[in-house]
PDB file of C-alpha atoms in Angstrom:
ATOM      1  CA  THR A   1     122.164 114.668 115.607  1.00  0.00           C
ATOM      2  CA  VAL A   2     125.809 115.420 116.309  1.00  0.00           C
ATOM      3  CA  LEU A   3     127.997 117.981 114.594  1.00  0.00           C
ATOM      4  CA  ASN A   4     130.100 115.994 112.133  1.00  0.00           C
ATOM      5  CA  VAL A   5     133.677 116.268 113.398  1.00  0.00           C
ATOM      6  CA  ARG A   6     136.057 113.692 111.935  1.00  0.00           C
ATOM      7  CA  SER A   7     137.234 111.323 114.664  1.00  0.00           C
ATOM      8  CA  ASP A   8     140.549 110.768 112.858  1.00  0.00           C
ATOM      9  CA  LEU A   9     141.480 114.418 113.486  1.00  0.00           C
ATOM     10  CA  ALA A  10     143.842 115.120 116.387  1.00  0.00           C
ATOM     11  CA  PRO A  11     141.949 116.198 119.555  1.00  0.00           C
ATOM     12  CA  SER A  12     143.366 119.729 119.208  1.00  0.00           C
ATOM     13  CA  GLY A  13     141.864 119.929 115.687  1.00  0.00           C
ATOM     14  CA  GLN A  14     138.517 118.632 116.898  1.00  0.00           C
ATOM     15  CA  ALA A  15     138.503 121.155 119.761  1.00  0.00           C
ATOM     16  CA  SER A  16     139.277 123.978 117.331  1.00  0.00           C
ATOM     17  CA  ILE A  17     136.379 122.982 115.035  1.00  0.00           C
ATOM     18  CA  LEU A  18     134.017 122.768 118.008  1.00  0.00           C
ATOM     19  CA  SER A  19     135.157 126.204 119.145  1.00  0.00           C
ATOM     20  CA  HIS A  20     134.357 127.683 115.717  1.00  0.00           C
ATOM     21  CA  ALA A  21     130.933 125.989 115.749  1.00  0.00           C
ATOM     22  CA  THR A  22     130.233 127.363 119.224  1.00  0.00           C
ATOM     23  CA  ASN A  23     131.307 130.806 118.024  1.00  0.00           C
ATOM     24  CA  SER A  24     128.576 130.609 115.361  1.00  0.00           C
ATOM     25  CA  VAL A  25     125.962 129.646 117.963  1.00  0.00           C
ATOM     26  CA  PHE A  26     126.970 132.529 120.239  1.00  0.00           C
ATOM     27  CA  GLY A  27     126.770 134.832 117.217  1.00  0.00           C
ATOM     28  CA  GLU A  28     123.212 133.623 116.581  1.00  0.00           C
ATOM     29  CA  ILE A  29     122.318 134.322 120.202  1.00  0.00           C
ATOM     30  CA  GLU A  30     123.708 137.871 119.962  1.00  0.00           C
ATOM     31  CA  LYS A  31     121.835 138.667 116.751  1.00  0.00           C
ATOM     32  CA  LEU A  32     118.587 136.742 117.187  1.00  0.00           C
ATOM     33  CA  GLY A  33     118.345 135.957 120.893  1.00  0.00           C
ATOM     34  CA  PHE A  34     118.177 132.518 122.473  1.00  0.00           C
ATOM     35  CA  SER A  35     115.768 130.338 120.513  1.00  0.00           C
ATOM     36  CA  ARG A  36     114.791 126.693 120.085  1.00  0.00           C
ATOM     37  CA  GLU A  37     117.061 126.567 117.027  1.00  0.00           C
ATOM     38  CA  THR A  38     120.153 127.905 118.840  1.00  0.00           C
ATOM     39  CA  TYR A  39     119.452 125.489 121.702  1.00  0.00           C
ATOM     40  CA  MET A  40     119.405 122.557 119.247  1.00  0.00           C
ATOM     41  CA  HIS A  41     122.675 123.781 117.717  1.00  0.00           C
ATOM     42  CA  ALA A  42     124.234 123.889 121.203  1.00  0.00           C
ATOM     43  CA  LYS A  43     122.966 120.335 121.849  1.00  0.00           C
ATOM     44  CA  ASN A  44     124.576 119.131 118.606  1.00  0.00           C
ATOM     45  CA  ILE A  45     127.925 120.640 119.643  1.00  0.00           C
ATOM     46  CA  THR A  46     127.579 119.019 123.065  1.00  0.00           C
ATOM     47  CA  GLY A  47     127.090 115.641 121.397  1.00  0.00           C
ATOM     48  CA  SER A  48     130.357 116.150 119.502  1.00  0.00           C
ATOM     49  CA  ILE A  49     132.198 117.196 122.673  1.00  0.00           C
ATOM     50  CA  VAL A  50     131.034 114.012 124.440  1.00  0.00           C
ATOM     51  CA  LYS A  51     132.123 111.964 121.420  1.00  0.00           C
ATOM     52  CA  MET A  52     135.562 113.633 121.471  1.00  0.00           C
ATOM     53  CA  VAL A  53     136.001 113.083 125.223  1.00  0.00           C
ATOM     54  CA  ASP A  54     135.015 109.423 124.894  1.00  0.00           C
ATOM     55  CA  GLN A  55     138.022 108.912 122.594  1.00  0.00           C
ATOM     56  CA  LYS A  56     140.016 109.549 125.811  1.00  0.00           C
ATOM     57  CA  PRO A  57     142.288 112.341 124.577  1.00  0.00           C
ATOM     58  CA  GLU A  58     144.754 114.042 126.879  1.00  0.00           C
ATOM     59  CA  LEU A  59     143.401 117.185 128.469  1.00  0.00           C
ATOM     60  CA  SER A  60     146.421 119.129 127.215  1.00  0.00           C
ATOM     61  CA  GLN A  61     145.570 118.153 123.623  1.00  0.00           C
ATOM     62  CA  ILE A  62     142.094 119.641 123.920  1.00  0.00           C
ATOM     63  CA  ILE A  63     143.330 122.856 125.578  1.00  0.00           C
ATOM     64  CA  SER A  64     145.980 123.328 122.852  1.00  0.00           C
ATOM     65  CA  GLY A  65     143.215 123.402 120.221  1.00  0.00           C
ATOM     66  CA  LEU A  66     141.589 126.351 121.960  1.00  0.00           C
ATOM     67  CA  GLY A  67     142.829 129.876 122.445  1.00  0.00           C
ATOM     68  CA  LEU A  68     142.585 130.482 118.701  1.00  0.00           C
ATOM     69  CA  SER A  69     139.110 132.001 118.575  1.00  0.00           C
ATOM     70  CA  SER A  70     138.629 135.769 118.491  1.00  0.00           C
ATOM     71  CA  ASP A  71     136.075 135.273 121.279  1.00  0.00           C
ATOM     72  CA  ARG A  72     137.741 134.064 124.481  1.00  0.00           C
ATOM     73  CA  LEU A  73     134.310 133.336 125.962  1.00  0.00           C
ATOM     74  CA  VAL A  74     133.781 130.695 123.269  1.00  0.00           C
ATOM     75  CA  ASP A  75     137.063 128.875 123.950  1.00  0.00           C
ATOM     76  CA  HIS A  76     136.383 129.071 127.675  1.00  0.00           C
ATOM     77  CA  SER A  77     132.911 127.552 127.251  1.00  0.00           C
ATOM     78  CA  VAL A  78     134.126 124.662 125.081  1.00  0.00           C
ATOM     79  CA  ALA A  79     136.922 123.899 127.576  1.00  0.00           C
ATOM     80  CA  VAL A  80     134.529 123.966 130.555  1.00  0.00           C
ATOM     81  CA  SER A  81     132.132 121.686 128.681  1.00  0.00           C
ATOM     82  CA  ALA A  82     134.829 119.138 127.748  1.00  0.00           C
ATOM     83  CA  ILE A  83     136.398 119.084 131.231  1.00  0.00           C
ATOM     84  CA  SER A  84     132.988 118.735 132.896  1.00  0.00           C
ATOM     85  CA  VAL A  85     132.249 115.710 130.691  1.00  0.00           C
ATOM     86  CA  MET A  86     135.694 114.254 131.484  1.00  0.00           C
ATOM     87  CA  ILE A  87     135.028 114.611 135.221  1.00  0.00           C
ATOM     88  CA  GLY A  88     131.572 113.051 134.824  1.00  0.00           C
ATOM     89  CA  ARG A  89     133.083 110.041 133.049  1.00  0.00           C
ATOM     90  CA  VAL A  90     135.759 109.559 135.756  1.00  0.00           C
ATOM     91  CA  LEU A  91     132.991 109.761 138.395  1.00  0.00           C
ATOM     92  CA  ASN A  92     131.395 106.904 136.442  1.00  0.00           C
ATOM     93  CA  TRP A  93     128.158 108.728 135.757  1.00  0.00           C
ATOM     94  CA  GLN A  94     126.589 106.266 133.353  1.00  0.00           C
ATOM     95  CA  LYS A  95     123.466 107.956 132.021  1.00  0.00           C
ATOM     96  CA  ASP A  96     123.963 109.587 128.626  1.00  0.00           C
ATOM     97  CA  THR A  97     121.378 112.234 129.537  1.00  0.00           C
ATOM     98  CA  THR A  98     123.398 113.224 132.634  1.00  0.00           C
ATOM     99  CA  ILE A  99     126.633 113.527 130.649  1.00  0.00           C
ATOM    100  CA  GLU A 100     124.828 115.546 127.964  1.00  0.00           C
ATOM    101  CA  LYS A 101     123.456 117.931 130.603  1.00  0.00           C
ATOM    102  CA  LEU A 102     126.976 118.390 132.017  1.00  0.00           C
ATOM    103  CA  GLY A 103     128.353 119.218 128.564  1.00  0.00           C
ATOM    104  CA  LEU A 104     125.437 121.464 127.654  1.00  0.00           C
ATOM    105  CA  GLY A 105     125.641 123.314 130.974  1.00  0.00           C
ATOM    106  CA  GLY A 106     129.346 123.835 130.290  1.00  0.00           C
ATOM    107  CA  ILE A 107     128.658 125.306 126.845  1.00  0.00           C
ATOM    108  CA  LEU A 108     125.888 127.604 128.113  1.00  0.00           C
ATOM    109  CA  HIS A 109     127.111 128.460 131.638  1.00  0.00           C
ATOM    110  CA  ASP A 110     128.243 131.984 130.710  1.00  0.00           C
ATOM    111  CA  ILE A 111     125.347 132.841 128.409  1.00  0.00           C
ATOM    112  CA  GLY A 112     124.370 135.662 130.792  1.00  0.00           C
ATOM    113  CA  LYS A 113     127.671 137.414 129.989  1.00  0.00           C
ATOM    114  CA  LYS A 114     126.313 138.180 126.532  1.00  0.00           C
ATOM    115  CA  GLU A 115     124.290 140.958 128.173  1.00  0.00           C
ATOM    116  CA  LEU A 116     127.236 142.529 129.985  1.00  0.00           C
ATOM    117  CA  SER A 117     129.070 145.422 128.370  1.00  0.00           C
ATOM    118  CA  LYS A 118     132.061 144.515 126.230  1.00  0.00           C
ATOM    119  CA  GLU A 119     133.990 147.276 128.042  1.00  0.00           C
ATOM    120  CA  LEU A 120     133.510 145.487 131.353  1.00  0.00           C
ATOM    121  CA  LEU A 121     134.474 142.066 129.975  1.00  0.00           C
ATOM    122  CA  SER A 122     137.629 143.430 128.349  1.00  0.00           C
ATOM    123  CA  LYS A 123     138.760 145.173 131.550  1.00  0.00           C
ATOM    124  CA  PRO A 124     140.945 143.221 134.029  1.00  0.00           C
ATOM    125  CA  ARG A 125     138.999 142.266 137.147  1.00  0.00           C
ATOM    126  CA  ILE A 126     141.566 143.931 139.386  1.00  0.00           C
ATOM    127  CA  ASP A 127     140.497 147.314 137.914  1.00  0.00           C
ATOM    128  CA  TRP A 128     136.742 146.876 138.417  1.00  0.00           C
ATOM    129  CA  SER A 129     134.810 149.288 140.594  1.00  0.00           C
ATOM    130  CA  HIS A 130     132.297 148.072 143.191  1.00  0.00           C
ATOM    131  CA  ASP A 131     129.451 148.770 140.740  1.00  0.00           C
ATOM    132  CA  GLU A 132     131.208 146.795 138.005  1.00  0.00           C
ATOM    133  CA  ILE A 133     131.687 143.814 140.325  1.00  0.00           C
ATOM    134  CA  THR A 134     127.972 143.987 141.179  1.00  0.00           C
ATOM    135  CA  GLU A 135     127.071 144.117 137.478  1.00  0.00           C
ATOM    136  CA  TYR A 136     129.331 141.150 136.684  1.00  0.00           C
ATOM    137  CA  GLU A 137     127.804 139.069 139.456  1.00  0.00           C
ATOM    138  CA  THR A 138     124.364 139.356 137.837  1.00  0.00           C
ATOM    139  CA  HIS A 139     125.354 137.127 134.899  1.00  0.00           C
ATOM    140  CA  PRO A 140     124.446 133.734 136.438  1.00  0.00           C
ATOM    141  CA  HIS A 141     120.943 134.995 137.299  1.00  0.00           C
ATOM    142  CA  ARG A 142     120.542 136.588 133.884  1.00  0.00           C
ATOM    143  CA  GLY A 143     121.728 133.360 132.239  1.00  0.00           C
ATOM    144  CA  MET A 144     119.117 131.416 134.191  1.00  0.00           C
ATOM    145  CA  GLN A 145     116.394 133.829 133.027  1.00  0.00           C
ATOM    146  CA  ILE A 146     117.491 133.487 129.387  1.00  0.00           C
ATOM    147  CA  LEU A 147     117.264 129.687 129.564  1.00  0.00           C
ATOM    148  CA  GLN A 148     113.944 129.780 131.392  1.00  0.00           C
ATOM    149  CA  SER A 149     112.496 131.717 128.459  1.00  0.00           C
ATOM    150  CA  LEU A 150     112.371 128.369 126.598  1.00  0.00           C
ATOM    151  CA  ASP A 151     110.277 125.593 128.066  1.00  0.00           C
ATOM    152  CA  LEU A 152     112.496 122.771 126.782  1.00  0.00           C
ATOM    153  CA  ILE A 153     115.710 123.397 128.774  1.00  0.00           C
ATOM    154  CA  PRO A 154     116.307 120.703 131.454  1.00  0.00           C
ATOM    155  CA  ASP A 155     116.188 121.995 135.035  1.00  0.00           C
ATOM    156  CA  ASP A 156     119.689 120.623 135.697  1.00  0.00           C
ATOM    157  CA  VAL A 157     121.138 122.762 132.883  1.00  0.00           C
ATOM    158  CA  ILE A 158     119.393 125.840 134.261  1.00  0.00           C
ATOM    159  CA  SER A 159     120.809 125.069 137.729  1.00  0.00           C
ATOM    160  CA  ILE A 160     124.322 124.707 136.282  1.00  0.00           C
ATOM    161  CA  VAL A 161     124.066 128.144 134.688  1.00  0.00           C
ATOM    162  CA  TYR A 162     122.694 129.705 137.886  1.00  0.00           C
ATOM    163  CA  GLU A 163     125.206 128.018 140.237  1.00  0.00           C
ATOM    164  CA  HIS A 164     128.471 127.861 138.274  1.00  0.00           C
ATOM    165  CA  HIS A 165     130.080 130.520 140.499  1.00  0.00           C
ATOM    166  CA  GLU A 166     128.976 128.929 143.785  1.00  0.00           C
ATOM    167  CA  ASN A 167     131.396 126.806 145.808  1.00  0.00           C
ATOM    168  CA  ALA A 168     131.452 124.292 148.638  1.00  0.00           C
ATOM    169  CA  PHE A 169     132.390 126.913 151.267  1.00  0.00           C
ATOM    170  CA  GLY A 170     129.406 129.167 150.488  1.00  0.00           C
ATOM    171  CA  GLN A 171     131.721 131.965 149.308  1.00  0.00           C
ATOM    172  CA  GLY A 172     130.475 132.135 145.721  1.00  0.00           C
ATOM    173  CA  PHE A 173     127.723 134.140 144.028  1.00  0.00           C
ATOM    174  CA  PRO A 174     124.943 135.010 143.430  1.00  0.00           C
ATOM    175  CA  ARG A 175     123.427 133.143 146.424  1.00  0.00           C
ATOM    176  CA  LYS A 176     126.448 132.007 148.505  1.00  0.00           C
ATOM    177  CA  LEU A 177     125.188 128.421 148.432  1.00  0.00           C
ATOM    178  CA  ARG A 178     127.042 125.807 150.440  1.00  0.00           C
ATOM    179  CA  GLU A 179     127.817 122.508 148.733  1.00  0.00           C
ATOM    180  CA  VAL A 180     124.913 120.653 150.339  1.00  0.00           C
ATOM    181  CA  ARG A 181     122.457 122.974 148.547  1.00  0.00           C
ATOM    182  CA  MET A 182     124.158 122.955 145.146  1.00  0.00           C
ATOM    183  CA  ASN A 183     122.917 120.938 142.194  1.00  0.00           C
ATOM    184  CA  PRO A 184     125.198 117.858 141.796  1.00  0.00           C
ATOM    185  CA  LEU A 185     125.979 118.730 138.167  1.00  0.00           C
ATOM    186  CA  ALA A 186     126.686 122.370 139.040  1.00  0.00           C
ATOM    187  CA  LYS A 187     129.341 121.173 141.526  1.00  0.00           C
ATOM    188  CA  VAL A 188     131.263 119.660 138.597  1.00  0.00           C
ATOM    189  CA  VAL A 189     130.865 122.624 136.247  1.00  0.00           C
ATOM    190  CA  SER A 190     131.834 125.166 138.933  1.00  0.00           C
ATOM    191  CA  LEU A 191     135.101 123.261 139.414  1.00  0.00           C
ATOM    192  CA  ALA A 192     135.722 122.964 135.663  1.00  0.00           C
ATOM    193  CA  ASN A 193     135.037 126.701 135.335  1.00  0.00           C
ATOM    194  CA  ALA A 194     137.587 127.549 138.056  1.00  0.00           C
ATOM    195  CA  PHE A 195     140.173 125.238 136.478  1.00  0.00           C
ATOM    196  CA  VAL A 196     139.739 126.739 132.992  1.00  0.00           C
ATOM    197  CA  ASN A 197     139.952 130.256 134.451  1.00  0.00           C
ATOM    198  CA  LEU A 198     143.478 129.354 135.567  1.00  0.00           C
ATOM    199  CA  THR A 199     144.662 127.421 132.491  1.00  0.00           C
ATOM    200  CA  LEU A 200     143.295 129.366 129.506  1.00  0.00           C
ATOM    201  CA  ALA A 201     144.567 132.831 128.571  1.00  0.00           C
ATOM    202  CA  SER A 202     142.114 135.679 129.164  1.00  0.00           C
ATOM    203  CA  VAL A 203     142.047 139.365 130.028  1.00  0.00           C
ATOM    204  CA  ASN A 204     142.679 138.312 133.644  1.00  0.00           C
ATOM    205  CA  VAL A 205     145.265 135.604 132.909  1.00  0.00           C
ATOM    206  CA  THR A 206     148.152 136.668 130.686  1.00  0.00           C
ATOM    207  CA  LYS A 207     150.296 133.721 131.816  1.00  0.00           C
ATOM    208  CA  PRO A 208     148.061 130.652 132.081  1.00  0.00           C
ATOM    209  CA  LYS A 209     149.037 127.969 134.565  1.00  0.00           C
ATOM    210  CA  SER A 210     149.806 124.418 133.490  1.00  0.00           C
ATOM    211  CA  ALA A 211     147.159 121.861 134.459  1.00  0.00           C
ATOM    212  CA  LYS A 212     149.420 120.627 137.280  1.00  0.00           C
ATOM    213  CA  GLU A 213     149.980 124.187 138.571  1.00  0.00           C
ATOM    214  CA  ALA A 214     146.223 124.860 138.439  1.00  0.00           C
ATOM    215  CA  ILE A 215     145.478 121.759 140.523  1.00  0.00           C
ATOM    216  CA  HIS A 216     148.109 122.874 143.070  1.00  0.00           C
ATOM    217  CA  HIS A 217     146.567 126.370 143.164  1.00  0.00           C
ATOM    218  CA  LEU A 218     143.019 125.063 143.677  1.00  0.00           C
ATOM    219  CA  GLU A 219     144.171 122.645 146.367  1.00  0.00           C
ATOM    220  CA  ASN A 220     146.762 124.621 148.308  1.00  0.00           C
ATOM    221  CA  ILE A 221     146.107 128.314 147.621  1.00  0.00           C
ATOM    222  CA  GLN A 222     142.313 128.317 147.414  1.00  0.00           C
ATOM    223  CA  GLY A 223     141.941 125.480 149.907  1.00  0.00           C
ATOM    224  CA  ARG A 224     139.982 123.268 147.501  1.00  0.00           C
ATOM    225  CA  PRO A 225     136.566 124.943 147.847  1.00  0.00           C
ATOM    226  CA  TYR A 226     134.933 122.437 145.475  1.00  0.00           C
ATOM    227  CA  ASN A 227     133.239 119.070 145.689  1.00  0.00           C
ATOM    228  CA  ARG A 228     135.793 116.516 146.914  1.00  0.00           C
ATOM    229  CA  GLU A 229     134.882 113.698 144.508  1.00  0.00           C
ATOM    230  CA  ALA A 230     134.855 116.029 141.490  1.00  0.00           C
ATOM    231  CA  PHE A 231     138.200 117.522 142.504  1.00  0.00           C
ATOM    232  CA  LEU A 232     139.846 114.121 142.935  1.00  0.00           C
ATOM    233  CA  ALA A 233     138.457 113.081 139.542  1.00  0.00           C
ATOM    234  CA  LEU A 234     139.947 116.182 137.897  1.00  0.00           C
ATOM    235  CA  LYS A 235     143.244 115.634 139.705  1.00  0.00           C
ATOM    236  CA  SER A 236     143.380 112.043 138.406  1.00  0.00           C
ATOM    237  CA  ILE A 237     142.790 113.308 134.835  1.00  0.00           C
ATOM    238  CA  VAL A 238     145.693 115.755 135.172  1.00  0.00           C
ATOM    239  CA  GLU A 239     147.958 113.099 136.738  1.00  0.00           C
ATOM    240  CA  ARG A 240     147.090 110.699 133.908  1.00  0.00           C
ATOM    241  CA  ASP A 241     148.138 113.398 131.436  1.00  0.00           C
ATOM    242  CA  GLU A 242     151.392 114.007 133.309  1.00  0.00           C
ATOM    243  CA  SER A 243     152.172 110.279 133.372  1.00  0.00           C
ATOM    244  CA  SER A 244     151.467 109.952 129.644  1.00  0.00           C
ATOM    245  CA  LEU A 245     153.688 112.952 128.863  1.00  0.00           C
ATOM    246  CA  THR A 246     156.544 111.498 130.964  1.00  0.00           C
ATOM    247  CA  LYS A 247     156.313 108.161 129.119  1.00  0.00           C
ATOM    248  CA  LYS A 248     156.388 109.934 125.740  1.00  0.00           C
ATOM    249  CA  THR A 249     159.412 112.005 126.794  1.00  0.00           C
ATOM    250  CA  LYS A 250     161.302 108.915 127.963  1.00  0.00           C
ATOM    251  CA  LYS A 251     160.373 107.058 124.776  1.00  0.00           C
ATOM    252  CA  GLY A 252     161.577 109.999 122.645  1.00  0.00           C
ATOM    253  CA  ALA A 253     164.874 110.165 124.529  1.00  0.00           C
ATOM    254  CA  ALA A 254     165.517 106.429 124.198  1.00  0.00           C
TER     255      ALA A 254
END
C-alpha cells in the first residue's frame, strides 16, 4: 500500500503531507522502538515519495514544502529520500525494488540519531567537543544495528544507513570507505544527504544555499567527493529546474 496523497496537490503540499506522516513514524520509533509496523509505515511513505517524484516536479517545489515541521530531522529525511529517488530515476535505474530501497534508505538513514542526546543535536557543530564529535559519528553504526534488529530489512537499506556519511575520497565515517567499497545505493544517498545539508535550514545552516549554490559548493569547494555519475545526475536535475524557472520568468515578463 501507499500513503494516500492526492496527486492533484502541488508538489510542495504533497511534500508537507509526507513530512507530517514521517513525523508520526519517527514518533512511533521514539515511543515504541523500531518494529515491523513502523517499518511498514516507512515503506508506505516511501511509495508515496516515489509516486510524487514520478510526476516530475521541480526540486525547488519539493524543498519549499519542507522546513515546516517542528522536527528538522523529519524534513531532512524526506528531502534526502525524494532527491535520492530523483537521482536514481535520472541514472535510469529501472527496477522498482531498487528505487524503493533508495527512497527507504533516505527516509531511515538518520534513524541512529534518535539515540543521540537532543542537547547535542541542537548544538551547532562548530561548538562540539572532541567527545561530542565521537558520539555523533556513532549514529550510522547505531542505525545499522537498529535495522538489523528486524529480519525483514533489505541489506541494501542497511548499507545505506551505515554508509551515508562515507564518500568517494575515503574521508567519511564511520569506516573511511573509498568509493570502490561503498554500496552503489549508498553512493547516491550520501550525495543527497550532503546536498540537503546545504539547502535545508538546520542548526548548522541558518542561511541555506540555493540548489545551484549547493552544486557549486560540492563541486568547487569540496572537490566533488561523491560518485561521478550520481553527481552529474543531481547537477542535471538542478539545471533542469533553473531552465524551467528562467522560462517561467520570461513568460511572466512577456
